[in-house]
């Protein structure tokens, strides 16, 4: 009886399966640096649009500020003797440590959402090691996001 040379179909399928698994894991590993940053920015943009709509429909004044570590949404509380900004709870996921804004740390928000729209146009530059993104708010509550080189 002659012995056949070469690989069987089953052996070839097993090798292809292993190569495919390693390829998928390497692509996921290589892409993992950008994904959390892009997700955080998309989630923040969505939450900012929600806050702008809430201010427009509820008649309240809301804002977005930078606390040095992460962005936070605030609400203007008017008291008998003064007004102050109070932090609002949000559904934001933990903020990536390498993602920062060019805003100064402040108790006052950089972007103020009013019932009439954004109080004044605002520009935010987000920075991370591999890139940056510019956000521009206009008085009509529209947000433009541009990836920068």
Tab-separated table of N, CA and C in Angstrom:
chain	number	residue	atom	x	y	z
A	1	UNK	N	0.838	-1.175	0.000
A	1	UNK	CA	0.000	0.000	0.000
A	1	UNK	C	0.884	1.240	0.000
A	2	UNK	N	0.571	2.178	-0.890
A	2	UNK	CA	1.328	3.412	-0.997
A	2	UNK	C	0.887	4.400	0.071
A	3	UNK	N	1.857	5.094	0.619
A	3	UNK	CA	1.532	6.114	1.637
A	3	UNK	C	1.340	7.450	0.925
A	4	UNK	N	0.235	8.115	1.203
A	4	UNK	CA	-0.069	9.408	0.581
A	4	UNK	C	0.735	10.504	1.264
A	5	UNK	N	1.262	11.414	0.484
A	5	UNK	CA	2.020	12.541	1.029
A	5	UNK	C	1.132	13.782	1.040
A	6	UNK	N	1.397	14.686	1.976
A	6	UNK	CA	0.635	15.934	2.047
A	6	UNK	C	-0.208	15.988	3.312
A	7	UNK	N	-1.016	17.024	3.382
A	7	UNK	CA	-1.855	17.237	4.561
A	7	UNK	C	-3.279	16.828	4.247
A	8	UNK	N	-3.959	16.379	5.289
A	8	UNK	CA	-5.368	16.056	5.103
A	8	UNK	C	-6.191	17.345	5.204
A	9	UNK	N	-7.393	17.294	4.773
A	9	UNK	CA	-8.288	18.450	4.826
A	9	UNK	C	-8.497	18.912	6.264
A	10	UNK	N	-8.623	17.974	7.172
A	10	UNK	CA	-8.821	18.314	8.587
A	10	UNK	C	-7.609	19.054	9.142
A	11	UNK	N	-6.416	18.614	8.814
A	11	UNK	CA	-5.212	19.289	9.296
A	11	UNK	C	-5.137	20.723	8.748
A	12	UNK	N	-5.480	20.890	7.486
A	12	UNK	CA	-5.461	22.226	6.892
A	12	UNK	C	-6.492	23.150	7.551
A	13	UNK	N	-7.671	22.641	7.862
A	13	UNK	CA	-8.701	23.444	8.521
A	13	UNK	C	-8.272	23.867	9.920
A	14	UNK	N	-7.626	22.961	10.644
A	14	UNK	CA	-7.154	23.295	11.995
A	14	UNK	C	-6.100	24.396	11.923
A	15	UNK	N	-5.163	24.283	10.986
A	15	UNK	CA	-4.130	25.308	10.836
A	15	UNK	C	-4.755	26.649	10.465
A	16	UNK	N	-5.696	26.660	9.541
A	16	UNK	CA	-6.360	27.906	9.157
A	16	UNK	C	-7.151	28.514	10.312
A	17	UNK	N	-7.775	27.691	11.121
A	17	UNK	CA	-8.508	28.166	12.290
A	17	UNK	C	-7.562	28.837	13.281
A	18	UNK	N	-6.427	28.227	13.534
A	18	UNK	CA	-5.456	28.801	14.475
A	18	UNK	C	-4.917	30.125	13.934
A	19	UNK	N	-4.577	30.180	12.654
A	19	UNK	CA	-4.084	31.419	12.056
A	19	UNK	C	-5.162	32.505	12.128
A	20	UNK	N	-6.392	32.146	11.871
A	20	UNK	CA	-7.485	33.110	11.952
A	20	UNK	C	-7.674	33.662	13.353
A	21	UNK	N	-7.580	32.804	14.347
A	21	UNK	CA	-7.714	33.265	15.736
A	21	UNK	C	-6.590	34.225	16.110
A	22	UNK	N	-5.365	33.886	15.746
A	22	UNK	CA	-4.248	34.781	16.043
A	22	UNK	C	-4.388	36.111	15.309
A	23	UNK	N	-4.860	36.084	14.079
A	23	UNK	CA	-5.063	37.319	13.324
A	23	UNK	C	-6.118	38.198	13.987
A	24	UNK	N	-7.211	37.607	14.383
A	24	UNK	CA	-8.284	38.372	15.029
A	24	UNK	C	-7.808	38.979	16.349
A	25	UNK	N	-7.061	38.219	17.129
A	25	UNK	CA	-6.558	38.738	18.406
A	25	UNK	C	-5.558	39.865	18.177
A	26	UNK	N	-4.707	39.768	17.166
A	26	UNK	CA	-3.720	40.816	16.929
A	26	UNK	C	-4.385	42.093	16.428
A	27	UNK	N	-5.395	41.983	15.581
A	27	UNK	CA	-6.107	43.175	15.114
A	27	UNK	C	-6.814	43.848	16.279
A	28	UNK	N	-7.449	43.082	17.140
A	28	UNK	CA	-8.123	43.656	18.307
A	28	UNK	C	-7.116	44.317	19.246
A	29	UNK	N	-5.956	43.724	19.391
A	29	UNK	CA	-4.938	44.289	20.270
A	29	UNK	C	-4.391	45.583	19.688
A	30	UNK	N	-4.126	45.615	18.385
A	30	UNK	CA	-3.595	46.810	17.749
A	30	UNK	C	-4.595	47.958	17.760
A	31	UNK	N	-5.877	47.671	17.670
A	31	UNK	CA	-6.907	48.704	17.630
A	31	UNK	C	-7.340	49.160	19.013
A	32	UNK	N	-6.927	48.491	20.064
A	32	UNK	CA	-7.443	48.779	21.402
A	32	UNK	C	-7.023	50.137	21.932
A	33	UNK	N	-5.978	50.765	21.395
A	33	UNK	CA	-5.549	52.070	21.874
A	33	UNK	C	-6.514	53.179	21.517
A	34	UNK	N	-7.084	53.165	20.344
A	34	UNK	CA	-7.971	54.224	19.895
A	34	UNK	C	-9.416	54.011	20.319
A	35	UNK	N	-9.833	52.774	20.420
A	35	UNK	CA	-11.249	52.485	20.660
A	35	UNK	C	-11.797	53.138	21.932
A	36	UNK	N	-11.153	53.012	23.089
A	36	UNK	CA	-11.728	53.649	24.284
A	36	UNK	C	-11.807	55.175	24.175
A	37	UNK	N	-10.842	55.781	23.510
A	37	UNK	CA	-10.852	57.237	23.364
A	37	UNK	C	-11.996	57.667	22.462
A	38	UNK	N	-12.135	57.013	21.323
A	38	UNK	CA	-13.219	57.356	20.400
A	38	UNK	C	-14.585	57.109	21.046
A	39	UNK	N	-14.705	56.023	21.791
A	39	UNK	CA	-15.971	55.734	22.472
A	39	UNK	C	-16.275	56.796	23.518
A	40	UNK	N	-15.258	57.218	24.276
A	40	UNK	CA	-15.468	58.239	25.304
A	40	UNK	C	-15.909	59.559	24.670
A	41	UNK	N	-15.277	59.941	23.560
A	41	UNK	CA	-15.658	61.187	22.893
A	41	UNK	C	-17.061	61.107	22.296
A	42	UNK	N	-17.401	59.965	21.702
A	42	UNK	CA	-18.743	59.809	21.141
A	42	UNK	C	-19.801	59.845	22.235
A	43	UNK	N	-19.508	59.188	23.359
A	43	UNK	CA	-20.465	59.180	24.461
A	43	UNK	C	-20.618	60.581	25.048
A	44	UNK	N	-19.513	61.323	25.181
A	44	UNK	CA	-19.583	62.686	25.703
A	44	UNK	C	-20.370	63.590	24.755
A	45	UNK	N	-20.155	63.452	23.450
A	45	UNK	CA	-20.891	64.262	22.478
A	45	UNK	C	-22.390	63.970	22.549
A	46	UNK	N	-22.741	62.702	22.676
A	46	UNK	CA	-24.158	62.336	22.783
A	46	UNK	C	-24.766	62.911	24.063
A	47	UNK	N	-24.045	62.815	25.155
A	47	UNK	CA	-24.549	63.353	26.431
A	47	UNK	C	-24.656	64.882	26.361
A	48	UNK	N	-23.725	65.541	25.681
A	48	UNK	CA	-23.785	66.997	25.538
A	48	UNK	C	-25.013	67.411	24.728
A	49	UNK	N	-25.323	66.646	23.692
A	49	UNK	CA	-26.526	66.950	22.909
A	49	UNK	C	-27.787	66.755	23.746
A	50	UNK	N	-27.791	65.737	24.604
A	50	UNK	CA	-28.924	65.508	25.506
A	50	UNK	C	-29.064	66.676	26.480
A	51	UNK	N	-27.931	67.128	27.042
A	51	UNK	CA	-27.967	68.252	27.988
A	51	UNK	C	-28.471	69.525	27.298
A	52	UNK	N	-28.039	69.764	26.051
A	52	UNK	CA	-28.502	70.946	25.317
A	52	UNK	C	-30.008	70.877	25.077
A	53	UNK	N	-30.498	69.700	24.712
A	53	UNK	CA	-31.947	69.535	24.487
A	53	UNK	C	-32.712	69.692	25.796
A	54	UNK	N	-32.153	69.172	26.869
A	54	UNK	CA	-32.815	69.295	28.175
A	54	UNK	C	-32.901	70.764	28.590
A	55	UNK	N	-31.838	71.528	28.381
A	55	UNK	CA	-31.858	72.956	28.722
A	55	UNK	C	-32.888	73.694	27.875
A	56	UNK	N	-32.954	73.341	26.596
A	56	UNK	CA	-33.887	74.005	25.690
A	56	UNK	C	-35.338	73.735	26.089
A	57	UNK	N	-35.633	72.514	26.496
A	57	UNK	CA	-37.026	72.147	26.782
A	57	UNK	C	-37.446	72.388	28.227
A	58	UNK	N	-36.494	72.381	29.161
A	58	UNK	CA	-36.875	72.548	30.562
A	58	UNK	C	-36.729	73.977	31.055
A	59	UNK	N	-36.035	74.818	30.278
A	59	UNK	CA	-35.846	76.198	30.711
A	59	UNK	C	-34.727	76.364	31.721
A	60	UNK	N	-33.941	75.337	31.953
A	60	UNK	CA	-32.846	75.408	32.918
A	60	UNK	C	-31.549	75.765	32.200
A	61	UNK	N	-30.574	76.218	32.980
A	61	UNK	CA	-29.251	76.534	32.438
A	61	UNK	C	-28.299	75.434	32.880
A	62	UNK	N	-27.712	74.762	31.892
A	62	UNK	CA	-26.785	73.664	32.137
A	62	UNK	C	-25.443	73.999	31.511
A	63	UNK	N	-24.410	73.288	31.909
A	63	UNK	CA	-23.094	73.579	31.354
A	63	UNK	C	-22.189	72.367	31.340
A	64	UNK	N	-21.064	72.526	30.646
A	64	UNK	CA	-20.030	71.500	30.550
A	64	UNK	C	-18.715	72.148	30.939
A	65	UNK	N	-18.016	71.554	31.905
A	65	UNK	CA	-16.731	72.090	32.343
A	65	UNK	C	-15.709	70.962	32.469
A	66	UNK	N	-14.453	71.347	32.642
A	66	UNK	CA	-13.349	70.405	32.781
A	66	UNK	C	-12.822	70.509	34.200
A	67	UNK	N	-12.739	69.366	34.921
A	67	UNK	CA	-12.253	69.411	36.301
A	67	UNK	C	-10.774	69.038	36.434
A	68	UNK	N	-10.088	68.915	35.315
A	68	UNK	CA	-8.675	68.564	35.331
A	68	UNK	C	-8.423	67.103	35.032
A	69	UNK	N	-9.427	66.263	35.261
A	69	UNK	CA	-9.309	64.833	34.999
A	69	UNK	C	-10.337	64.335	34.008
A	70	UNK	N	-11.491	64.964	34.012
A	70	UNK	CA	-12.568	64.524	33.135
A	70	UNK	C	-13.587	65.652	32.975
A	71	UNK	N	-14.402	65.588	31.935
A	71	UNK	CA	-15.459	66.588	31.790
A	71	UNK	C	-16.605	66.269	32.739
A	72	UNK	N	-17.333	67.306	33.127
A	72	UNK	CA	-18.511	67.078	33.959
A	72	UNK	C	-19.591	68.077	33.587
A	73	UNK	N	-20.825	67.620	33.707
A	73	UNK	CA	-21.973	68.460	33.412
A	73	UNK	C	-22.448	69.096	34.710
A	74	UNK	N	-22.836	70.366	34.617
A	74	UNK	CA	-23.266	71.108	35.799
A	74	UNK	C	-24.584	71.811	35.509
A	75	UNK	N	-25.309	72.126	36.588
A	75	UNK	CA	-26.592	72.840	36.502
A	75	UNK	C	-26.482	74.098	37.366
A	76	UNK	N	-26.998	75.206	36.846
A	76	UNK	CA	-26.978	76.465	37.592
A	76	UNK	C	-28.113	76.444	38.613
A	77	UNK	N	-27.736	76.595	39.874
A	77	UNK	CA	-28.727	76.682	40.950
A	77	UNK	C	-28.738	78.110	41.461
A	78	UNK	N	-29.884	78.719	41.375
A	78	UNK	CA	-30.022	80.094	41.848
A	78	UNK	C	-30.577	80.073	43.253
A	79	UNK	N	-29.864	80.724	44.155
A	79	UNK	CA	-30.311	80.835	45.536
A	79	UNK	C	-30.746	82.250	45.840
A	80	UNK	N	-31.161	82.472	47.079
A	80	UNK	CA	-31.624	83.800	47.480
A	80	UNK	C	-30.479	84.812	47.431
A	81	UNK	N	-29.274	84.393	47.808
A	81	UNK	CA	-28.163	85.329	47.868
A	81	UNK	C	-27.141	85.152	46.739
A	82	UNK	N	-27.074	83.982	46.107
A	82	UNK	CA	-26.103	83.790	45.028
A	82	UNK	C	-26.491	82.607	44.150
A	83	UNK	N	-25.768	82.466	43.066
A	83	UNK	CA	-25.963	81.338	42.161
A	83	UNK	C	-24.685	80.512	42.152
A	84	UNK	N	-24.855	79.200	42.006
A	84	UNK	CA	-23.674	78.349	41.935
A	84	UNK	C	-23.958	77.181	41.004
A	85	UNK	N	-22.885	76.575	40.530
A	85	UNK	CA	-22.985	75.433	39.627
A	85	UNK	C	-22.876	74.147	40.423
A	86	UNK	N	-23.833	73.239	40.213
A	86	UNK	CA	-23.854	71.957	40.912
A	86	UNK	C	-23.630	70.841	39.887
A	87	UNK	N	-22.768	69.884	40.220
A	87	UNK	CA	-22.446	68.776	39.313
A	87	UNK	C	-23.666	67.867	39.158
A	88	UNK	N	-23.953	67.525	37.914
A	88	UNK	CA	-25.071	66.645	37.588
A	88	UNK	C	-24.575	65.214	37.385
A	89	UNK	N	-25.303	64.233	37.880
A	89	UNK	CA	-24.915	62.844	37.598
A	89	UNK	C	-25.158	62.524	36.125
A	90	UNK	N	-24.236	61.764	35.534
A	90	UNK	CA	-24.371	61.363	34.132
A	90	UNK	C	-24.080	59.878	33.997
A	91	UNK	N	-24.304	59.388	32.796
A	91	UNK	CA	-24.059	57.974	32.512
A	91	UNK	C	-22.711	57.764	31.829
A	92	UNK	N	-21.796	58.713	31.964
A	92	UNK	CA	-20.501	58.590	31.307
A	92	UNK	C	-19.690	57.454	31.929
A	93	UNK	N	-19.007	56.712	31.060
A	93	UNK	CA	-18.119	55.645	31.526
A	93	UNK	C	-16.840	56.279	32.054
A	94	UNK	N	-16.000	55.506	32.728
A	94	UNK	CA	-14.735	56.080	33.220
A	94	UNK	C	-13.947	56.741	32.088
A	95	UNK	N	-13.409	57.921	32.362
A	95	UNK	CA	-12.722	58.712	31.365
A	95	UNK	C	-11.299	58.192	31.155
A	96	UNK	N	-10.855	58.003	29.913
A	96	UNK	CA	-9.475	57.550	29.664
A	96	UNK	C	-8.464	58.575	30.183
A	97	UNK	N	-7.471	58.129	30.927
A	97	UNK	CA	-6.503	59.035	31.556
A	97	UNK	C	-5.686	59.809	30.541
A	98	UNK	N	-5.421	59.230	29.373
A	98	UNK	CA	-4.584	59.907	28.381
A	98	UNK	C	-5.356	60.933	27.548
A	99	UNK	N	-6.668	61.038	27.726
A	99	UNK	CA	-7.501	61.973	26.966
A	99	UNK	C	-7.749	63.220	27.802
A	100	UNK	N	-7.311	64.381	27.286
A	100	UNK	CA	-7.480	65.619	28.050
A	100	UNK	C	-7.966	66.736	27.131
A	101	UNK	N	-8.441	67.801	27.758
A	101	UNK	CA	-8.959	68.959	27.034
A	101	UNK	C	-8.012	70.132	27.206
A	102	UNK	N	-8.113	71.108	26.305
A	102	UNK	CA	-7.279	72.300	26.427
A	102	UNK	C	-7.950	73.389	27.265
A	103	UNK	N	-9.025	73.041	27.952
A	103	UNK	CA	-9.705	73.994	28.825
A	103	UNK	C	-8.951	74.126	30.132
A	104	UNK	N	-9.069	75.286	30.759
A	104	UNK	CA	-8.518	75.394	32.116
A	104	UNK	C	-9.488	74.753	33.126
A	105	UNK	N	-8.945	74.313	34.226
A	105	UNK	CA	-9.786	73.803	35.308
A	105	UNK	C	-10.529	74.997	35.889
A	106	UNK	N	-11.852	74.861	36.000
A	106	UNK	CA	-12.653	76.000	36.433
A	106	UNK	C	-13.950	75.524	37.073
A	107	UNK	N	-14.450	76.328	37.996
A	107	UNK	CA	-15.763	76.053	38.578
A	107	UNK	C	-16.873	76.478	37.615
A	108	UNK	N	-16.530	77.378	36.692
A	108	UNK	CA	-17.481	77.846	35.687
A	108	UNK	C	-17.404	76.954	34.448
A	109	UNK	N	-18.525	76.647	33.830
A	109	UNK	CA	-18.484	75.827	32.613
A	109	UNK	C	-17.977	76.622	31.415
A	110	UNK	N	-17.312	75.925	30.513
A	110	UNK	CA	-16.844	76.531	29.273
A	110	UNK	C	-17.977	76.625	28.253
A	111	UNK	N	-18.873	75.636	28.265
A	111	UNK	CA	-20.027	75.630	27.374
A	111	UNK	C	-21.272	75.745	28.249
A	112	UNK	N	-22.110	76.727	27.979
A	112	UNK	CA	-23.322	76.946	28.760
A	112	UNK	C	-24.521	76.746	27.841
A	113	UNK	N	-25.365	75.780	28.197
A	113	UNK	CA	-26.582	75.489	27.438
A	113	UNK	C	-27.744	76.219	28.084
A	114	UNK	N	-28.426	77.071	27.309
A	114	UNK	CA	-29.569	77.831	27.812
A	114	UNK	C	-30.805	77.443	27.004
A	115	UNK	N	-31.983	77.881	27.434
A	115	UNK	CA	-33.186	77.590	26.643
A	115	UNK	C	-33.131	78.187	25.236
A	116	UNK	N	-32.360	79.259	25.043
A	116	UNK	CA	-32.250	79.890	23.731
A	116	UNK	C	-31.128	79.286	22.881
A	117	UNK	N	-30.350	78.374	23.417
A	117	UNK	CA	-29.214	77.793	22.701
A	117	UNK	C	-27.955	77.919	23.536
A	118	UNK	N	-26.816	77.736	22.903
A	118	UNK	CA	-25.546	77.880	23.615
A	118	UNK	C	-25.332	79.363	23.890
A	119	UNK	N	-24.940	79.698	25.139
A	119	UNK	CA	-24.809	81.102	25.536
A	119	UNK	C	-23.791	81.837	24.669
A	120	UNK	N	-22.676	81.203	24.368
A	120	UNK	CA	-21.669	81.779	23.476
A	120	UNK	C	-20.961	80.628	22.772
A	121	UNK	N	-20.502	80.889	21.581
A	121	UNK	CA	-19.791	79.860	20.833
A	121	UNK	C	-18.579	79.398	21.635
A	122	UNK	N	-18.284	78.119	21.550
A	122	UNK	CA	-17.171	77.563	22.308
A	122	UNK	C	-16.408	76.580	21.439
A	123	UNK	N	-15.102	76.496	21.687
A	123	UNK	CA	-14.232	75.557	20.985
A	123	UNK	C	-13.468	74.755	22.028
A	124	UNK	N	-13.436	73.451	21.835
A	124	UNK	CA	-12.700	72.557	22.724
A	124	UNK	C	-11.774	71.716	21.859
A	125	UNK	N	-10.532	71.605	22.275
A	125	UNK	CA	-9.597	70.703	21.618
A	125	UNK	C	-9.299	69.547	22.565
A	126	UNK	N	-9.578	68.336	22.107
A	126	UNK	CA	-9.285	67.125	22.874
A	126	UNK	C	-7.956	66.568	22.382
A	127	UNK	N	-7.089	66.177	23.308
A	127	UNK	CA	-5.760	65.668	22.969
A	127	UNK	C	-5.553	64.296	23.568
A	128	UNK	N	-4.898	63.423	22.824
A	128	UNK	CA	-4.420	62.134	23.311
A	128	UNK	C	-3.145	61.818	22.553
A	129	UNK	N	-2.350	60.863	22.984
A	129	UNK	CA	-1.040	60.649	22.363
A	129	UNK	C	-1.069	60.416	20.850
A	130	UNK	N	-2.095	59.786	20.320
A	130	UNK	CA	-2.126	59.458	18.899
A	130	UNK	C	-2.892	60.464	18.047
A	131	UNK	N	-3.487	61.488	18.646
A	131	UNK	CA	-4.261	62.414	17.830
A	131	UNK	C	-4.948	63.489	18.641
A	132	UNK	N	-5.827	64.195	17.962
A	132	UNK	CA	-6.621	65.232	18.616
A	132	UNK	C	-7.894	65.481	17.821
A	133	UNK	N	-8.860	66.091	18.494
A	133	UNK	CA	-10.147	66.373	17.878
A	133	UNK	C	-10.615	67.743	18.353
A	134	UNK	N	-11.216	68.501	17.450
A	134	UNK	CA	-11.739	69.837	17.782
A	134	UNK	C	-13.258	69.793	17.777
A	135	UNK	N	-13.845	70.334	18.841
A	135	UNK	CA	-15.292	70.475	18.935
A	135	UNK	C	-15.621	71.957	18.881
A	136	UNK	N	-16.636	72.299	18.092
A	136	UNK	CA	-17.104	73.683	18.008
A	136	UNK	C	-18.610	73.715	18.222
A	137	UNK	N	-19.026	74.480	19.243
A	137	UNK	CA	-20.458	74.694	19.477
A	137	UNK	C	-20.829	76.052	18.931
A	138	UNK	N	-21.960	76.089	18.259
A	138	UNK	CA	-22.485	77.357	17.748
A	138	UNK	C	-23.710	77.744	18.571
A	139	UNK	N	-24.150	78.964	18.418
A	139	UNK	CA	-25.272	79.477	19.202
A	139	UNK	C	-26.563	78.705	18.968
A	140	UNK	N	-26.687	78.015	17.840
A	140	UNK	CA	-27.911	77.254	17.562
A	140	UNK	C	-27.871	75.835	18.149
A	141	UNK	N	-26.953	75.578	19.071
A	141	UNK	CA	-26.785	74.279	19.738
A	141	UNK	C	-26.187	73.202	18.844
A	142	UNK	N	-25.668	73.556	17.675
A	142	UNK	CA	-25.068	72.536	16.818
A	142	UNK	C	-23.620	72.314	17.248
A	143	UNK	N	-23.214	71.068	17.189
A	143	UNK	CA	-21.860	70.661	17.573
A	143	UNK	C	-21.188	70.085	16.333
A	144	UNK	N	-20.016	70.611	16.017
A	144	UNK	CA	-19.209	70.093	14.906
A	144	UNK	C	-17.963	69.452	15.494
A	145	UNK	N	-17.671	68.223	15.067
A	145	UNK	CA	-16.493	67.498	15.530
A	145	UNK	C	-15.566	67.283	14.336
A	146	UNK	N	-14.297	67.667	14.483
A	146	UNK	CA	-13.323	67.528	13.414
A	146	UNK	C	-12.079	66.848	13.965
A	147	UNK	N	-11.655	65.747	13.332
A	147	UNK	CA	-10.407	65.087	13.712
A	147	UNK	C	-9.239	65.886	13.133
A	148	UNK	N	-8.261	66.167	13.963
A	148	UNK	CA	-7.084	66.921	13.539
A	148	UNK	C	-5.885	65.981	13.425
A	149	UNK	N	-4.924	66.334	12.557
A	149	UNK	CA	-3.744	65.460	12.404
A	149	UNK	C	-2.855	65.483	13.624
